[in-house]
CSV table of N, CA and C in Angstrom, one decimal:
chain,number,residue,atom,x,y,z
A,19,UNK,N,0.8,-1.2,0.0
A,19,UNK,CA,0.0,0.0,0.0
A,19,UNK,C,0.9,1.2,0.0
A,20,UNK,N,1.1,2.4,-1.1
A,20,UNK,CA,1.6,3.1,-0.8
A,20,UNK,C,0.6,4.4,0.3
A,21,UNK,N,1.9,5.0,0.5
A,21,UNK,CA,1.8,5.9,2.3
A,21,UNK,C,0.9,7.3,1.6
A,22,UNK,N,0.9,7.7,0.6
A,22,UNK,CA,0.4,9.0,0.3
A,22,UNK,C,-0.8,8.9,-0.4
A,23,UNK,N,-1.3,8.0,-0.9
A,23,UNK,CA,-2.8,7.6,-0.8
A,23,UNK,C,-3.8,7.8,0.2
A,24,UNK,N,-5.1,8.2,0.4
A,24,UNK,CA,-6.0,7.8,1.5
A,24,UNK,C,-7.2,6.5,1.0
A,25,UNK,N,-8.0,6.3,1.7
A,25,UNK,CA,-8.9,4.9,1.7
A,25,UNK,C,-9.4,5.1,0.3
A,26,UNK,N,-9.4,6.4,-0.6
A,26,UNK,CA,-10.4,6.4,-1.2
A,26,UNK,C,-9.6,6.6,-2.7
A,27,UNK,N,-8.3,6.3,-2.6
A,27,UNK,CA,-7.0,6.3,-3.5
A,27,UNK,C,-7.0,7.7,-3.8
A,28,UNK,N,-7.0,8.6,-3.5
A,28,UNK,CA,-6.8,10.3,-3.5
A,28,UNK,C,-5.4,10.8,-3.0
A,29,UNK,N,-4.9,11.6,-3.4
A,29,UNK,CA,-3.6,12.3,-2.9
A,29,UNK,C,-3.3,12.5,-1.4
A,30,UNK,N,-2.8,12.5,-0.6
A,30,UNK,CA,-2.8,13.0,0.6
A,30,UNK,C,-1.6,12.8,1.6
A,31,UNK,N,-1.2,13.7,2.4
A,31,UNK,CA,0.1,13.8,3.1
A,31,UNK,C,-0.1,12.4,4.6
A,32,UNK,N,0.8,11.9,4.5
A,32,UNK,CA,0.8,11.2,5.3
A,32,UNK,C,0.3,11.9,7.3
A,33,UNK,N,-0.1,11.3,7.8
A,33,UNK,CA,-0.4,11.9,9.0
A,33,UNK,C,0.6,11.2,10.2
A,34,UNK,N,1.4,12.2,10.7
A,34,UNK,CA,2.7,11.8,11.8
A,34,UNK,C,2.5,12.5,13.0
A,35,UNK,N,1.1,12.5,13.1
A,35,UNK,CA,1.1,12.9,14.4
A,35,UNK,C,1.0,12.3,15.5
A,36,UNK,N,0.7,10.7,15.3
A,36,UNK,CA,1.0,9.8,16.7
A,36,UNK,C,2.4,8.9,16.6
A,37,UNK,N,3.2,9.5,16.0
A,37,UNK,CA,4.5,8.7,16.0
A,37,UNK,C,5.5,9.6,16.8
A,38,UNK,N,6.6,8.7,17.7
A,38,UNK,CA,7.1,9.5,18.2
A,38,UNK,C,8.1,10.7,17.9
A,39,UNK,N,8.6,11.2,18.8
A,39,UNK,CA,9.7,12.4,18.0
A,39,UNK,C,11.0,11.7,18.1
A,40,UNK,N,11.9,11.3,17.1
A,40,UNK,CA,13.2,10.0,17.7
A,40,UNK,C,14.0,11.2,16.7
A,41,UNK,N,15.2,11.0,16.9
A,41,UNK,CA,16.4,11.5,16.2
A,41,UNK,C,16.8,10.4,14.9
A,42,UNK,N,16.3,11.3,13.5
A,42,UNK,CA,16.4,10.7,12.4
A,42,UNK,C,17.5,11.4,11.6
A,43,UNK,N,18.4,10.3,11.2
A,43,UNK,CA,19.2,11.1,10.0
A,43,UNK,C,19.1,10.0,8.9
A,44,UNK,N,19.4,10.6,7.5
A,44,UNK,CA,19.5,10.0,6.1
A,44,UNK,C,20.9,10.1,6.1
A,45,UNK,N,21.3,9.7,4.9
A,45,UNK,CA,22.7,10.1,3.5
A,45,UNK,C,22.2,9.3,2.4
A,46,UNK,N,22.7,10.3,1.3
A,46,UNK,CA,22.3,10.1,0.1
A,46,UNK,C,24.0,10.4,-0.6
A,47,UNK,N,23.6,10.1,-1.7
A,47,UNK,CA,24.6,10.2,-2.8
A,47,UNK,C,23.8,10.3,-3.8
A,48,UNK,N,25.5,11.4,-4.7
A,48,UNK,CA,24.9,11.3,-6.1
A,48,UNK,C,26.4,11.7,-6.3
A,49,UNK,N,26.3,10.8,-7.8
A,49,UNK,CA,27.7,11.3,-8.6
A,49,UNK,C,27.0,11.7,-10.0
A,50,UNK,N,28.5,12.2,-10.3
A,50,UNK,CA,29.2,13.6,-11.5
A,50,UNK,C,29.9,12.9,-11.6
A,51,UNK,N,29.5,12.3,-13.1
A,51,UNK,CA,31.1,11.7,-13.9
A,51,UNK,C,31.5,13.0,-14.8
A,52,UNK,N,32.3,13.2,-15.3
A,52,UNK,CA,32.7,14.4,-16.1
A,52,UNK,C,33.6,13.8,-17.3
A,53,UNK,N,33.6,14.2,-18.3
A,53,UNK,CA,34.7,13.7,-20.2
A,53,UNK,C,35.8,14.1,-19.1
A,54,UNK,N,37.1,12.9,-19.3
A,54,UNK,CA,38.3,13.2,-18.6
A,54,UNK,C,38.8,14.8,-19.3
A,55,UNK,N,38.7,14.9,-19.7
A,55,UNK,CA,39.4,16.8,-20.1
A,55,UNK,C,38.8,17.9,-19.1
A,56,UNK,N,37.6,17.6,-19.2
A,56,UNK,CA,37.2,18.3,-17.9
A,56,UNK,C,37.3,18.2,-16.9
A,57,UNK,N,37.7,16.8,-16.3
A,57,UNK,CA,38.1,16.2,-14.8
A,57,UNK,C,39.4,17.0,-14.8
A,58,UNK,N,40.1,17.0,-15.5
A,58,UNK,CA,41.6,17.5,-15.4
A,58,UNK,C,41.5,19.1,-15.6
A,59,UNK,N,41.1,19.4,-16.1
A,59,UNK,CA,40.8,21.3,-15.9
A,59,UNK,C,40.2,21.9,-15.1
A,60,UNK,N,39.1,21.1,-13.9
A,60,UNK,CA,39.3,21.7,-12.9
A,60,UNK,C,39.7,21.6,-12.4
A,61,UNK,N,40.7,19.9,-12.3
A,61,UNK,CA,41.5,19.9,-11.1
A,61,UNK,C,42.4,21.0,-11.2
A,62,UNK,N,42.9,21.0,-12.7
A,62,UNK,CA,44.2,22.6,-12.9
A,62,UNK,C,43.5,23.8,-12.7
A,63,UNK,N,42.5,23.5,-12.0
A,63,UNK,CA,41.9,25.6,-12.1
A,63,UNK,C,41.3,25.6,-10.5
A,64,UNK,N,41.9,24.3,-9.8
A,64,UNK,CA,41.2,24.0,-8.2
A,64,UNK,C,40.1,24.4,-8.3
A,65,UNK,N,39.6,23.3,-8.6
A,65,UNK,CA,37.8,23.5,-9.0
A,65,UNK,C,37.1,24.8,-8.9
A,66,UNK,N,37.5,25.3,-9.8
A,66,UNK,CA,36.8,26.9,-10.2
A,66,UNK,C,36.8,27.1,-11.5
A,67,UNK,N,35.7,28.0,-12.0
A,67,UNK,CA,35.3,28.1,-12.8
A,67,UNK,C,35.1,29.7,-13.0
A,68,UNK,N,34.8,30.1,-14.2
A,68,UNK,CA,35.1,31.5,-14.2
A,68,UNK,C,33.0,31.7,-13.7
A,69,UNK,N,32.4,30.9,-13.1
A,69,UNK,CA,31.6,31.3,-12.4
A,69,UNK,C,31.7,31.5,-10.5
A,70,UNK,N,32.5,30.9,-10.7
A,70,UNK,CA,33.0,30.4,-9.3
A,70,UNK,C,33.7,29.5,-8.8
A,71,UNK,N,34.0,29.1,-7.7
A,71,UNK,CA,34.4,27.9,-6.8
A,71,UNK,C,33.0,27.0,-6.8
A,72,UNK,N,33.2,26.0,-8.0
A,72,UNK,CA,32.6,24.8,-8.5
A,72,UNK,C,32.3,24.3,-6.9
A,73,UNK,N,32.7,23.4,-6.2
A,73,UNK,CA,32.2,22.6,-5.7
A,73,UNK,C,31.3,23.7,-4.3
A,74,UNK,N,32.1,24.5,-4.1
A,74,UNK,CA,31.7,25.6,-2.4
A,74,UNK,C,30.0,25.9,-2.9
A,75,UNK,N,30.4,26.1,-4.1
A,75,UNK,CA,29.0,26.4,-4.9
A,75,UNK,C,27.7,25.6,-4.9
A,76,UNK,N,28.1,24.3,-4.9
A,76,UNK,CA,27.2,23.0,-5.0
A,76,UNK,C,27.1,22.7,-3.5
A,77,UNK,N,27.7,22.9,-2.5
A,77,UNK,CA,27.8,22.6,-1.0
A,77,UNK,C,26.6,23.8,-0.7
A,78,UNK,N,26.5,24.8,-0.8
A,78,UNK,CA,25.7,25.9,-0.5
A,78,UNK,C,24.4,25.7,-1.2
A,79,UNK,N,24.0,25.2,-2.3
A,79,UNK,CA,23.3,24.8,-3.1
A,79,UNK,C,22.2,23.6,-3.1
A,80,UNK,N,23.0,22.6,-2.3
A,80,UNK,CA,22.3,21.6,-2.0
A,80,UNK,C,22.0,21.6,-0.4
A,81,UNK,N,22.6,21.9,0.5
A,81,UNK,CA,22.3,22.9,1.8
A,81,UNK,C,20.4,23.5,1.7
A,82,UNK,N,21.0,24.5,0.7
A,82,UNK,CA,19.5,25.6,0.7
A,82,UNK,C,18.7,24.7,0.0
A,83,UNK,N,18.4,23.6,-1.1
A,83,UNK,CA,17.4,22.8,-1.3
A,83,UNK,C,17.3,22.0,-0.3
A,84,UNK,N,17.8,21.0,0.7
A,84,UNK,CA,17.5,20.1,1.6
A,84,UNK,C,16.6,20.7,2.9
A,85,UNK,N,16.7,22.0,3.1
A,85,UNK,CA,15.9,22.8,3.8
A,85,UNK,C,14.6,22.9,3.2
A,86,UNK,N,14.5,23.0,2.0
A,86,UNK,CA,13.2,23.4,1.1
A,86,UNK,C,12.3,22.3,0.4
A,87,UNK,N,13.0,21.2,0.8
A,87,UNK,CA,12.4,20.1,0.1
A,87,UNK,C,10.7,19.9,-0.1
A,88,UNK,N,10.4,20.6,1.0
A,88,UNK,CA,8.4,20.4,1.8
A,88,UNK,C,8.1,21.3,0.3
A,89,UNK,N,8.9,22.1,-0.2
A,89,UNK,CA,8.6,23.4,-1.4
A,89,UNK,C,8.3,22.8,-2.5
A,90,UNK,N,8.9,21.5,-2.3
A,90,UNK,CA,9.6,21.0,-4.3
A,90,UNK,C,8.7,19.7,-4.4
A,91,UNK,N,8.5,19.0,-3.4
A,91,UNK,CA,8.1,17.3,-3.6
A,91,UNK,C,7.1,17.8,-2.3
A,92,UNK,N,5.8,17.2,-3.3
A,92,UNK,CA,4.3,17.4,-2.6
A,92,UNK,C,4.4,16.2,-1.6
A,93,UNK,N,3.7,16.5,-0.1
A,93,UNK,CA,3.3,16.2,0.8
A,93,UNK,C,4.4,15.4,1.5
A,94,UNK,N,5.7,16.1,1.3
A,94,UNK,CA,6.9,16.2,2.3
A,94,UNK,C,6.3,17.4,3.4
A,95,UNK,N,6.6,17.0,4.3
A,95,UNK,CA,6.7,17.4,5.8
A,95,UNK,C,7.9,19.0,5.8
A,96,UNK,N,7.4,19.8,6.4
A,96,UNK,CA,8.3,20.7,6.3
A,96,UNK,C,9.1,20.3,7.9
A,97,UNK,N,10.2,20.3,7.7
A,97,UNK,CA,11.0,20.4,9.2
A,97,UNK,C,12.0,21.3,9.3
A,98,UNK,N,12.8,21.2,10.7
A,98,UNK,CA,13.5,22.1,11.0
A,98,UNK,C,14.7,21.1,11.1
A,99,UNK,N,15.2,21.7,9.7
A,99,UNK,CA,16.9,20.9,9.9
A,99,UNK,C,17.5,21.2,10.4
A,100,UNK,N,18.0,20.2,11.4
A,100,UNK,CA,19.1,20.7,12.4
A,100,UNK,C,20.4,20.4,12.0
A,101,UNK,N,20.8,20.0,11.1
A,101,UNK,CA,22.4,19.2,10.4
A,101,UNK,C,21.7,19.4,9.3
A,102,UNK,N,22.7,19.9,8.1
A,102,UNK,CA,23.1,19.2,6.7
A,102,UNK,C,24.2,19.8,6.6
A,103,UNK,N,25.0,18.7,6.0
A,103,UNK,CA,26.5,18.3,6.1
A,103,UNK,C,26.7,18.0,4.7
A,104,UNK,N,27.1,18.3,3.0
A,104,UNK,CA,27.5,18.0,1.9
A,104,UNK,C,29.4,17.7,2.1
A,105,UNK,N,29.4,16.8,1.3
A,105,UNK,CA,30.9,16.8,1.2
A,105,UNK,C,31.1,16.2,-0.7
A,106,UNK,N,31.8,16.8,-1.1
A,106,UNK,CA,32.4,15.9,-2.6
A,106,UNK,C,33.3,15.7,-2.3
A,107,UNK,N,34.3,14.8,-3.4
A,107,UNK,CA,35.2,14.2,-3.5
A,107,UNK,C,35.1,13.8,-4.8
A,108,UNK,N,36.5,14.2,-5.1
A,108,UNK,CA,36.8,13.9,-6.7
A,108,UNK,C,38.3,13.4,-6.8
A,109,UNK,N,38.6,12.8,-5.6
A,109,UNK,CA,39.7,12.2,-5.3
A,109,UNK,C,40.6,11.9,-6.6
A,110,UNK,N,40.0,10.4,-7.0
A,110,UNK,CA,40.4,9.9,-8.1
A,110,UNK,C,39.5,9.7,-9.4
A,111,UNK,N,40.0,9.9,-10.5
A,111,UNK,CA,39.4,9.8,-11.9
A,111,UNK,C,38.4,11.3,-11.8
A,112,UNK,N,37.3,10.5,-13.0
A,112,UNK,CA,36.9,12.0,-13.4
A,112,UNK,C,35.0,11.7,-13.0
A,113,UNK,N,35.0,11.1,-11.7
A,113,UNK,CA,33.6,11.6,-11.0
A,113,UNK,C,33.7,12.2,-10.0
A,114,UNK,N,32.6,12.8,-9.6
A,114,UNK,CA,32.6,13.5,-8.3
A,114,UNK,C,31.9,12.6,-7.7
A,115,UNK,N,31.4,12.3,-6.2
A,115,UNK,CA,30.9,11.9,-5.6
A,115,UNK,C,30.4,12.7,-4.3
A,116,UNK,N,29.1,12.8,-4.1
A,116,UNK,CA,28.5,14.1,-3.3
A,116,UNK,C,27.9,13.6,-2.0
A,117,UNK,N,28.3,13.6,-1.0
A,117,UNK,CA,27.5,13.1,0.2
A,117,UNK,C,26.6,13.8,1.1
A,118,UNK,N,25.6,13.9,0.8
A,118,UNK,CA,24.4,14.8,1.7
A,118,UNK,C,23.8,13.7,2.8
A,119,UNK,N,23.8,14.6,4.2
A,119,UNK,CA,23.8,14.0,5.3
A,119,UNK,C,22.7,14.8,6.1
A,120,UNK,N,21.8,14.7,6.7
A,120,UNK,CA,21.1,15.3,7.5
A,120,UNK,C,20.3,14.6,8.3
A,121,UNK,N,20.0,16.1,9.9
A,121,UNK,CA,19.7,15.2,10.9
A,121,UNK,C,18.6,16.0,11.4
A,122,UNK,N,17.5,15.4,11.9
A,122,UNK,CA,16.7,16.3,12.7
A,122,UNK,C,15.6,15.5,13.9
A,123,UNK,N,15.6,15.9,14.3
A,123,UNK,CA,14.7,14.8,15.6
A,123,UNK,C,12.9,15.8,15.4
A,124,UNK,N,12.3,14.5,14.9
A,124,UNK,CA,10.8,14.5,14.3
A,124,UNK,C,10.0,13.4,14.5
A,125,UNK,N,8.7,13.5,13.9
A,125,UNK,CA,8.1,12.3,13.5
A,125,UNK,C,8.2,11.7,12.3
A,126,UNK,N,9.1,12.0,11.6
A,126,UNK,CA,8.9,11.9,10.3
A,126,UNK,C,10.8,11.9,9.7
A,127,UNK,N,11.2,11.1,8.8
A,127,UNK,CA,12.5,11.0,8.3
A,127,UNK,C,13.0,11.7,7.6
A,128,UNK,N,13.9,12.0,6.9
A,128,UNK,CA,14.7,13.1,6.1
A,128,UNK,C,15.3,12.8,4.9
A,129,UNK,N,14.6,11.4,5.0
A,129,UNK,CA,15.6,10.5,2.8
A,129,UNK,C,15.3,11.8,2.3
A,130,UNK,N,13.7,11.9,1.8
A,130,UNK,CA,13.7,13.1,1.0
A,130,UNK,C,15.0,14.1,0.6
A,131,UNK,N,14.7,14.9,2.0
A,131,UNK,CA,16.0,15.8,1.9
A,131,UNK,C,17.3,15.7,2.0
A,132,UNK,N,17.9,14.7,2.2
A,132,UNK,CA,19.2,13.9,1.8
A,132,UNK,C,19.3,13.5,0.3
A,133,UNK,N,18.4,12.9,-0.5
A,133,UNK,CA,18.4,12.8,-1.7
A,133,UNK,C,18.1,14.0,-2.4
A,134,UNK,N,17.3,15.2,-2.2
A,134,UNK,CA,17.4,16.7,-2.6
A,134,UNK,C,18.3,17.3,-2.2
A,135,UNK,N,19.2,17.8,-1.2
A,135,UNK,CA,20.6,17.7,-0.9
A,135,UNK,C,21.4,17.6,-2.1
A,136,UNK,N,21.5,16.3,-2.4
A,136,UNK,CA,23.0,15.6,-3.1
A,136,UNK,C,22.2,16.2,-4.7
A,137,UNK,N,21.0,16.0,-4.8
A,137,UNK,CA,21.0,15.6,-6.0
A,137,UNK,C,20.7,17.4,-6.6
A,138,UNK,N,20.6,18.4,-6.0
A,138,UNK,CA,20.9,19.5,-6.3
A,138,UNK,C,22.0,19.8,-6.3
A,139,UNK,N,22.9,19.4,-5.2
A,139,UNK,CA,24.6,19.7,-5.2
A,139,UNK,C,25.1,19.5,-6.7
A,140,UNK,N,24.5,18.2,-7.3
A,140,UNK,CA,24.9,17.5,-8.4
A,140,UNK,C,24.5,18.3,-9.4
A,141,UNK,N,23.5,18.9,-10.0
A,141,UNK,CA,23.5,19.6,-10.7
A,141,UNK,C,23.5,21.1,-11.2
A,142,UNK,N,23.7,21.4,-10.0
A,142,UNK,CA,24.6,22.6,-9.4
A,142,UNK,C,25.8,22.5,-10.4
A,143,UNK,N,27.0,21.0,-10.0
A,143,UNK,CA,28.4,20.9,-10.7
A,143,UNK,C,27.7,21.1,-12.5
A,144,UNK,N,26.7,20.7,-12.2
A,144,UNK,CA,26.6,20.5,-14.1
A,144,UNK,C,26.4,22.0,-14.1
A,145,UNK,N,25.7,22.9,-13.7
A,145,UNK,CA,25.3,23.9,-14.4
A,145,UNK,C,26.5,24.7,-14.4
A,146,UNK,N,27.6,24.5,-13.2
A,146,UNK,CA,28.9,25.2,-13.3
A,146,UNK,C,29.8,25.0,-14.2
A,147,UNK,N,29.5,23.7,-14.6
A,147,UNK,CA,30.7,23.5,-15.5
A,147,UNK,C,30.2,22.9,-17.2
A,148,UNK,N,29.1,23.2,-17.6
A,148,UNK,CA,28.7,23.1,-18.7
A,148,UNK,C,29.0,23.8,-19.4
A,149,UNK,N,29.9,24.6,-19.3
A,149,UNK,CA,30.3,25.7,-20.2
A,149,UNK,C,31.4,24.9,-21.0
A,150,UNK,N,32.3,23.7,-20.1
A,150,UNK,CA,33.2,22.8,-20.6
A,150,UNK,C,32.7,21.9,-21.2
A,151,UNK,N,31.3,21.4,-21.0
A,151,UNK,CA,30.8,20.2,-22.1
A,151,UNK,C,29.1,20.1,-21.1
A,152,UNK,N,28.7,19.2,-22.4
A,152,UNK,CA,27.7,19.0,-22.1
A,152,UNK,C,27.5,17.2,-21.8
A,153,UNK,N,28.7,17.1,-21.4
A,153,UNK,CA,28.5,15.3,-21.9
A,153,UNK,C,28.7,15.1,-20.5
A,154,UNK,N,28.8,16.0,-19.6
A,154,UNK,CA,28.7,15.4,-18.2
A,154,UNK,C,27.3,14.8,-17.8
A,155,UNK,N,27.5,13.2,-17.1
A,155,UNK,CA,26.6,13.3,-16.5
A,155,UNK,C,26.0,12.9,-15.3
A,156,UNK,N,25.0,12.6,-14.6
A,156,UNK,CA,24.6,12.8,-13.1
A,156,UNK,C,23.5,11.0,-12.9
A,157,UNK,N,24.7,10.9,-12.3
A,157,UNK,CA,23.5,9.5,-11.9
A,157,UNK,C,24.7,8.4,-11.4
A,158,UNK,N,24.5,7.2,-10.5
A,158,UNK,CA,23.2,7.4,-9.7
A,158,UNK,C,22.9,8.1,-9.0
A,159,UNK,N,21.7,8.6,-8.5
A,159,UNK,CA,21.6,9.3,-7.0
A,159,UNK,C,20.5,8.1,-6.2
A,160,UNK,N,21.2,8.1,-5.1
A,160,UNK,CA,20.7,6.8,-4.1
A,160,UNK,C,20.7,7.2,-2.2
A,161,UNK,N,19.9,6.9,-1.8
A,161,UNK,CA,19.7,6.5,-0.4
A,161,UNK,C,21.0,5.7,-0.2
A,162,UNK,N,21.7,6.4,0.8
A,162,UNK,CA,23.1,5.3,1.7
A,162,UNK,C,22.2,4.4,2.7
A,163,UNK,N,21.9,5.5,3.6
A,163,UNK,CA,21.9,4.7,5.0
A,163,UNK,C,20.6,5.8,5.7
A,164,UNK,N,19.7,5.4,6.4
A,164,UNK,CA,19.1,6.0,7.5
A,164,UNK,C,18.7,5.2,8.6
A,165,UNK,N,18.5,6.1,9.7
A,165,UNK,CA,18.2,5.5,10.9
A,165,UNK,C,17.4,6.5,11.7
A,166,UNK,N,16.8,5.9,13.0
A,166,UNK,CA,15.2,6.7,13.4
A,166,UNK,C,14.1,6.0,12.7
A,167,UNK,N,13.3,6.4,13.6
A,167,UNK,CA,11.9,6.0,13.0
A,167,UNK,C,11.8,4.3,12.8
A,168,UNK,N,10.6,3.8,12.4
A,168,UNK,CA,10.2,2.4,12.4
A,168,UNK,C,11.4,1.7,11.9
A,169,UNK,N,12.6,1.8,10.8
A,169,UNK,CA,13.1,0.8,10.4
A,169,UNK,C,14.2,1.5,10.0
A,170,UNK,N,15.7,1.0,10.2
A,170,UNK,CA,16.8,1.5,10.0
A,170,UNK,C,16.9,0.4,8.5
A,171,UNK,N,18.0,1.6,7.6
A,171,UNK,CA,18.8,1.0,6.3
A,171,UNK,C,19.9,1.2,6.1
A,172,UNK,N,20.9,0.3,6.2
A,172,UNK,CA,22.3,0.7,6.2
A,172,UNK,C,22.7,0.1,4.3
A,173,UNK,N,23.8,0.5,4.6
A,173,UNK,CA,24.9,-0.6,3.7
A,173,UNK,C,25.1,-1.9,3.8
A,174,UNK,N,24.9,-2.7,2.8
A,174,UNK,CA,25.5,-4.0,3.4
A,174,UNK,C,26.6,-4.4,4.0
């Protein structure tokens, strides 16, 4: 049975108001693979772009969507995020890998906005650096891990 249905198969926000308030956090991912020419030119330009500092950009970016998420995806729960935490890494080769993390103690979990997080961070990098190509591209983006609430999901 999906959760945002009511009896009568109609649209409707799930109701969280007899569940407890437990400390719930997500993480999500998403990667940015990039054409190796472009992996190598920002590394030579320390990820900047004549728009900006590429990645600081996508960290701020995905930040202010993971807050907003209740805005974007109907009958998300608005909350008060207390954590979100982005990190990339573009260590090795020519993807990036984006980790959005967030925490807030509710009735209600935070995938949503852990997967809106990363996956704005993510195309954030594309809109920064499409001026270098257009053949970048963005996928997967995926749930890591959450915990809180009825049922924890890790990694294997």
């Amino acid at each position: 049975m999906f959760s945002h249905v009511d009896d009568d198969d109609r649209p409707s926000m799930v109701d969280v108001s007899a569940k407890a308030v437990t400390k719930r956090t997500a993480v999500a991912e998403a990667r940015v693979r990039f054409p190796a020419p472009v992996a190598d030119a920002l590394r030579e330009a320390g990820f900047s772009t004549s728009k900006g500092p590429v990645f600081h950009t996508a960290i701020v970016a995905g930040v202010m969507a993971a807050k907003r998420t209740h805005e974007l995806i109907p009958f998300c729960h608005p909350l008060g995020i207390e954590n979100c935490a982005i990190e990339i890494d573009m260590a090795d080769g020519d993807e990036a890998v984006i980790r959005c993390s967030v925490t807030v103690h509710h009735r209600t979990g935070v995938e949503m906005e852990a997967l809106t997080g990363a996956s704005i961070a993510a195309l954030t990098l594309y809109d920064m650096c499409k001026a270098l190509s257009h053949e970048i591209v963005i996928g997967p983006v995926r749930l890591v891990e959450k915990h809180g609430g009825r049922r924890d999901v890790s990694p294997p």
